[in-house]
XYZ file of C-alpha atoms in Angstrom:
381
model
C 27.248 -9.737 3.846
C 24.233 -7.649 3.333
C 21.478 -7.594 5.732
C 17.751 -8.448 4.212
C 14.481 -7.873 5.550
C 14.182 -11.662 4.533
C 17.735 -12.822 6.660
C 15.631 -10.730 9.620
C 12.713 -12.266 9.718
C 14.565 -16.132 9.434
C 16.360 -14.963 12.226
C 14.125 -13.777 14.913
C 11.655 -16.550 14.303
C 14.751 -18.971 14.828
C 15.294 -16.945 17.941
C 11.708 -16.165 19.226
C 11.826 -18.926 21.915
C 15.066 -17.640 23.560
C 13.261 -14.802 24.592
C 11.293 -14.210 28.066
C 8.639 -14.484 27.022
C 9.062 -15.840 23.494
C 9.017 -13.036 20.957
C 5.892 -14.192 19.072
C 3.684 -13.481 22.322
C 3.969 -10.093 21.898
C 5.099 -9.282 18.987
C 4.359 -9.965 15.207
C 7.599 -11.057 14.206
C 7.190 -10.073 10.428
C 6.188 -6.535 10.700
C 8.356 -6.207 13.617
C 11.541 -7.288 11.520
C 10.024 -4.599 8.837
C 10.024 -1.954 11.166
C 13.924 -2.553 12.617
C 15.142 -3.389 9.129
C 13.381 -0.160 7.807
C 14.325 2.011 10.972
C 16.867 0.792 12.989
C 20.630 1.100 12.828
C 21.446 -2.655 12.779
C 25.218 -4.567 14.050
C 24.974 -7.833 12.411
C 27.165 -11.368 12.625
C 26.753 -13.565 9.895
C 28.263 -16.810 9.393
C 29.011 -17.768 5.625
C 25.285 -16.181 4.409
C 23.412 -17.306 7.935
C 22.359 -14.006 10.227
C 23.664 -15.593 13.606
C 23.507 -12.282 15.701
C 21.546 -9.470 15.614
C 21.403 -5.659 17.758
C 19.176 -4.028 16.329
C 19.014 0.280 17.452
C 17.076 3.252 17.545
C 18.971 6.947 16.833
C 17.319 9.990 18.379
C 19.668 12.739 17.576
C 17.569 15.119 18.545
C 17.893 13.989 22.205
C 21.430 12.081 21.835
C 20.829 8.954 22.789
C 20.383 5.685 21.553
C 17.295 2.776 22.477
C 18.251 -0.707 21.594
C 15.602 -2.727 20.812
C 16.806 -6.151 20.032
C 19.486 -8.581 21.170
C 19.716 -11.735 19.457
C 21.715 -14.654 19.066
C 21.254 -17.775 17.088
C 20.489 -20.539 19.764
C 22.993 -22.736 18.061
C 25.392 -19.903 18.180
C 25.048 -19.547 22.443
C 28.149 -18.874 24.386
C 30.407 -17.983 21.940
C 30.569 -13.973 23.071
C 28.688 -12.791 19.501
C 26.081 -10.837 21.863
C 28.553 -9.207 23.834
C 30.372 -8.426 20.096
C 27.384 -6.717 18.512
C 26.865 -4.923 21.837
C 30.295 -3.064 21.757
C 29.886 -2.234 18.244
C 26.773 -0.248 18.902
C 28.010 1.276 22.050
C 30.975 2.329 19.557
C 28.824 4.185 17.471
C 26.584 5.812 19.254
C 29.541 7.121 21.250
C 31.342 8.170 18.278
C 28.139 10.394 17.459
C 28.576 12.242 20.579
C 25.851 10.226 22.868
C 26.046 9.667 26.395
C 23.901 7.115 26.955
C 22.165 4.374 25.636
C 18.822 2.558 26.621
C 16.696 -0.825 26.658
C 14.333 -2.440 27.879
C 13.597 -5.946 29.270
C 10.923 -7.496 30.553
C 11.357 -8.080 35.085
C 10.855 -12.315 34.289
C 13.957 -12.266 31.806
C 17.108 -12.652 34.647
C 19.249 -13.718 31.978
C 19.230 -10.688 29.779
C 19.275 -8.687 32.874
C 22.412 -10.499 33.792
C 24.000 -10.097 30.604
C 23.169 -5.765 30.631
C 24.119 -5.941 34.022
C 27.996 -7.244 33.344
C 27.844 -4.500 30.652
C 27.729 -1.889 32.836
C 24.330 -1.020 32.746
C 22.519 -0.152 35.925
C 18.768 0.211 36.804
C 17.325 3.714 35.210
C 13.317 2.652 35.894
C 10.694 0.602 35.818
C 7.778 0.345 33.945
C 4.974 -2.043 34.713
C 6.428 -5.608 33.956
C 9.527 -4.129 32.407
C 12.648 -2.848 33.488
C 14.831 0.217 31.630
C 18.572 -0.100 31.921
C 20.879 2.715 30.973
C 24.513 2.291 29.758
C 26.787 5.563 30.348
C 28.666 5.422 27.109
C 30.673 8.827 27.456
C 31.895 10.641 30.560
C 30.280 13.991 30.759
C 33.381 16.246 31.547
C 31.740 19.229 33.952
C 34.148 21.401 34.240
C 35.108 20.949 30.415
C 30.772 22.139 30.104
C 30.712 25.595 32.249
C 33.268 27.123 29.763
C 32.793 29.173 26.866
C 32.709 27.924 23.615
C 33.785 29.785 19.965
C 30.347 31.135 19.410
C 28.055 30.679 22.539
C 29.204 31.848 26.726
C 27.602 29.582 28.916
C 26.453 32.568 30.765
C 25.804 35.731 29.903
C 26.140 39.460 31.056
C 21.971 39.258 30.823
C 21.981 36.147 32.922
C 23.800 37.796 35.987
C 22.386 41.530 35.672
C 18.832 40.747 34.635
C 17.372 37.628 35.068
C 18.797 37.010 38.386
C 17.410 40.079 40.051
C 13.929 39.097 38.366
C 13.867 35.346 39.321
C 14.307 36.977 42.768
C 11.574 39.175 42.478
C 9.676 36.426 41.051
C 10.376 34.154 44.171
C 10.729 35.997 47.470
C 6.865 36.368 47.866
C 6.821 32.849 47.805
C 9.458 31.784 49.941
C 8.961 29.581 53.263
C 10.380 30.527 56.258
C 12.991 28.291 57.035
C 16.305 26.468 55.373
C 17.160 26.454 51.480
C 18.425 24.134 49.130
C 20.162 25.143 45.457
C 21.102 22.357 43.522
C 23.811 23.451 40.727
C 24.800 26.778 42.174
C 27.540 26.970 39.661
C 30.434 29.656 40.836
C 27.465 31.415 43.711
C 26.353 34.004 41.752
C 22.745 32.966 42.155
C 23.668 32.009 45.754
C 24.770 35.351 46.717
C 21.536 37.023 45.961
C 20.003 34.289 48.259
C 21.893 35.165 51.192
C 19.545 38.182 52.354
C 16.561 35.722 52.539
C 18.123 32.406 54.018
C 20.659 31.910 57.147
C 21.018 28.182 56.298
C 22.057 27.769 52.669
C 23.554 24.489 51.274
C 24.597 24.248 47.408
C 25.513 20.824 45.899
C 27.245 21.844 42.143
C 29.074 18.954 40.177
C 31.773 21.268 39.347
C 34.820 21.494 41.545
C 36.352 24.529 39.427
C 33.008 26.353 39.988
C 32.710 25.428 44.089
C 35.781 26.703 44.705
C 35.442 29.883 43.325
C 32.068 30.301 44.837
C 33.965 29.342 48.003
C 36.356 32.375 47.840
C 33.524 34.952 46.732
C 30.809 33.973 49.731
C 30.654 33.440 53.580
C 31.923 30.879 54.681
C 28.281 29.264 56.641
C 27.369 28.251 53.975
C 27.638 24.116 52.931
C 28.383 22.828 49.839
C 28.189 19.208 48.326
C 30.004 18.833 45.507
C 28.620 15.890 43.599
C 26.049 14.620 41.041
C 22.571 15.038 42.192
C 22.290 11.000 41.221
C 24.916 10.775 44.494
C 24.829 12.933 46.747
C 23.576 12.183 50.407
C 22.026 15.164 52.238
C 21.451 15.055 55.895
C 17.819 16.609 56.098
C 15.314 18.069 54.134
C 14.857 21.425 52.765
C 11.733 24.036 53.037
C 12.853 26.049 49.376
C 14.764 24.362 47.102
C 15.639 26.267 44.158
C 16.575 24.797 40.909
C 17.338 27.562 38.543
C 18.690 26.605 34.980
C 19.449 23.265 35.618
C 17.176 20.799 35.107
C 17.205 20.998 31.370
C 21.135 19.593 31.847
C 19.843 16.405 33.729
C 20.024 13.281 32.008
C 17.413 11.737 33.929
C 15.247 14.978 34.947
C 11.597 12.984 36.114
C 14.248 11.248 38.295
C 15.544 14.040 39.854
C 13.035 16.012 40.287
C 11.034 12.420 42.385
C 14.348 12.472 44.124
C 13.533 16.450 45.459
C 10.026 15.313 46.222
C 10.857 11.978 47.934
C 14.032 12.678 49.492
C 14.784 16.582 50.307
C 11.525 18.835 50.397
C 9.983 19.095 53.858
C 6.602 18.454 53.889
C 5.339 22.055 53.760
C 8.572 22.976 51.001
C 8.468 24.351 47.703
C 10.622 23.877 44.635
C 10.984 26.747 42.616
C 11.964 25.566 39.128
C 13.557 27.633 36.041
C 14.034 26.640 32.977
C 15.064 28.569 29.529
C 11.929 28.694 27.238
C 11.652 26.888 23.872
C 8.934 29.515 22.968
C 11.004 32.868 23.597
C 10.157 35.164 20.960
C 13.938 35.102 20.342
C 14.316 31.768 20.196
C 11.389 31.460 17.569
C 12.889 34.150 15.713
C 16.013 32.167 14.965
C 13.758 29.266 14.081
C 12.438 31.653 11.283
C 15.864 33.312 10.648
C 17.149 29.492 10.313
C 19.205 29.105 12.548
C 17.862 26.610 14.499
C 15.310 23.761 13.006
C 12.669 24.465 15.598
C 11.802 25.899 19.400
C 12.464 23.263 21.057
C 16.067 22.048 19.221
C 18.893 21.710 21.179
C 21.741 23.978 18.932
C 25.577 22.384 18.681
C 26.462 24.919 21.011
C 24.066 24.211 23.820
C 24.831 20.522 23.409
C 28.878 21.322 24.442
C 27.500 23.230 27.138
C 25.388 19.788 28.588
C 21.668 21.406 27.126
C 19.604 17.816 27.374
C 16.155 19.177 26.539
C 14.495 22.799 26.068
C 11.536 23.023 27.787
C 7.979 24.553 27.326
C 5.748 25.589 30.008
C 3.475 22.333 29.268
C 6.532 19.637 28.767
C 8.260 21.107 32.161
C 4.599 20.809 34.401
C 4.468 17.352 32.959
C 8.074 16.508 33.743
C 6.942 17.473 37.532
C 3.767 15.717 37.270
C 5.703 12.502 36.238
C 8.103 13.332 39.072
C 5.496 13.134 41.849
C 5.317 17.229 42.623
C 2.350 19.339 42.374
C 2.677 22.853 40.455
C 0.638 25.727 42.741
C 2.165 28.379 40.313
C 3.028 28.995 37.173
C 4.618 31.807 35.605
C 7.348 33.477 33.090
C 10.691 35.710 33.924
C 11.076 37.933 31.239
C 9.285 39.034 27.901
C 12.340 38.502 25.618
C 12.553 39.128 21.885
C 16.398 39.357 21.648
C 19.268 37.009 21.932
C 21.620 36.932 25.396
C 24.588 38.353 23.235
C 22.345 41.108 21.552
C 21.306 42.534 25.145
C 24.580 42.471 26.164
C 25.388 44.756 23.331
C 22.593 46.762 24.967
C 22.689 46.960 28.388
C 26.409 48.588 27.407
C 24.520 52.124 26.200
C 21.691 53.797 27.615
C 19.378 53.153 25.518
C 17.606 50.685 28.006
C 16.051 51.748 30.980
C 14.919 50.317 34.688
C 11.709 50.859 33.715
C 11.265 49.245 30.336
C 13.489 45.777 32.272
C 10.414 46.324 34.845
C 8.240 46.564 31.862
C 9.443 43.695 30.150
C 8.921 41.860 33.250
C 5.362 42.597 34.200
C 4.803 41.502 30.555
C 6.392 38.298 30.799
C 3.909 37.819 33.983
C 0.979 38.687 31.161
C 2.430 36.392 28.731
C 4.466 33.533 30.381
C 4.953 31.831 27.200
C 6.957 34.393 25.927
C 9.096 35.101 28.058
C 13.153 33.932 27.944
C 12.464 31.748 31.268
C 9.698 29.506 32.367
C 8.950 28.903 36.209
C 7.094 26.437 38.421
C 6.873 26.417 42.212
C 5.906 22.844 43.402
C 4.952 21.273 46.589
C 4.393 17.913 47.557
């Protein structure tokens, strides 16, 4: 049977009063039934030519997930497992598009529905005035499977190690409190190891078993490791730096995270220091006009595999902070960058580059932050 605008509308005014509150109260039922019919992908049960059920979804591919916004079920129809149905069905194919997860919302008054999203397996993500967001996890992430290489992209580069580790340190040890430190997704200790100089008490929580235990056999042994999902983990005190270098842009949830850091681990005088890869890099906006990527702030096939969730600016990652709970006291770039990773690779194998033009390129990055291959924040409380 063919869904109409027309079998829509019949239906959700049938419906209205099974909602909490009734749909009509906030909502205009006919241009909302335009909107979902016109914009939504929609899992329908019919019964001879009568719409009976109706979920009714969002796609955002650019982010990968999906946002259900309507559940419905004929009130003569009640009990007979047609929700639960149309529910599977979507979660089938937004999975089959590669999506993680999946989101709705429902207003705090409506137990029912919460009951019902609750025995689907999904959990509490936020709330938001008189509603609550619910997230469903419709596809493992595999972590290990993400750190590897793929066909055309590493998930790190030559550049990554050699050159903008030794700058994000030269970017952060003036800032540094004395004290303990914190990295969260320290990956195989590379990044850890050039911490070591500045920190006796170092503990790393990485989701990645593989990458722990080689970071286990490379480093000292003082040093603690969790390995976990930053969602999970339980830390015994808090932390006066906590560095989060090339990570948060992975997070599924990164506001919550990063209130997590402010609520949870940062000691009351602690900073975050905060790096993410830059949408704006003049390399990055070169592809965009090469076309190879539709614009800055895409997240490429490639990056996807490798667990890429966003691609920040310098204004979208203060915001995400903001939202968080943190307060940015500094604000800078690591790295004036017009070439790919895999193009300074090809480099930094001749002599044609020197020290000084890497220390060039990095004073000019501290000129022009937004065009430079990494943004930075340090936060405080």
């Amino acid at each position: 049977m063919v869904t109409t605008l027309e079998n829509i509308q019949q239906h959700l005014n049938k419906c209205s009063s099974t909602f909490v509150p009734s749909l009509d109260n906030y909502v205009n039922i006919n241009k909302y039934s335009k909107k979902i019919f016109e914009q939504s992908v929609l899992f329908t049960k019919f019964d001879e030519d009568k719409l009976v059920g109706l979920v009714a979804a969002y796609d955002n591919p650019t982010e990968k997930f999906g946002w259900i916004t309507n559940v419905s079920v004929d009130p003569e129809y009640s009990g007979k497992g047609i929700a639960t149905e149309l529910l599977n069905r979507c979660y089938k194919y937004f999975e089959n598009k590669g999506y993680f997860h999946i989101f709705l919302e429902v207003f705090l008054d409506n137990k029912k529905a919460i009951n019902l999203y609750t025995k689907q397996g999904f959990i509490k993500h936020k709330i938001k005035e008189n509603k609550m967001i619910l997230k469903q996890e419709i596809r493992k992430r595999n972590y290990n499977q993400e750190l590897k290489d793929t066909s055309d992209h590493k998930y790190v580069y030559g550049f990554d190690f050699d050159i903008m580790h030794h700058y994000m340190i030269e970017s952060f040890k003036h800032h540094f409190v004395k004290g303990n430190c914190l990295e969260l997704g320290s990956f195989k200790g590379d990044f850890t190891k050039r911490l070591i100089p500045y920190f006796d008490d170092i503990t790393c929580v990485e989701v990645s078993d593989e990458a722990i235990k080689i970071s286990k056999q490379n480093l000292e042994d003082n040093i603690i490791y969790y390995n976990s999902l930053f969602e999970n983990v339980k830390l015994p005190k808090k932390y006066d730096n906590i560095i989060l270098t090339h990570v948060l842009e992975h997070i599924d949830d990164p506001v919550g995270l990063l209130s997590r850091i402010k609520n949870e681990w940062l000691s009351e005088d602690g900073k975050l220091f905060l790096v993410c890869p830059n949408a704006n890099a003049p390399s990055r906006q070169i592809a965009v006009k090469m076309g190879l990527i539709p614009h800055n702030t895409a997240i490429t096939p490639s990056e996807a595999e490798h667990g890429h969730r966003i691609t920040y600016t310098l204004d979208t990652l203060e915001k995400d902070t903001k939202l968080g709970g943190l307060n940015p006291i500094y604000r800078s770039g690591i790295f004036f960058k017009a070439l790919a990773n895999f193009q300074w690779d090809q480099l930094l194998n001749t002599d044609i580059i020197s020290k000084e033009y890497l220390d060039g390129c990095f004073q000019l990055g501290q000129q022009y932050p937004d065009l430079c291959s990494s943004i930075m924040l340090i936060c405080k409380k």
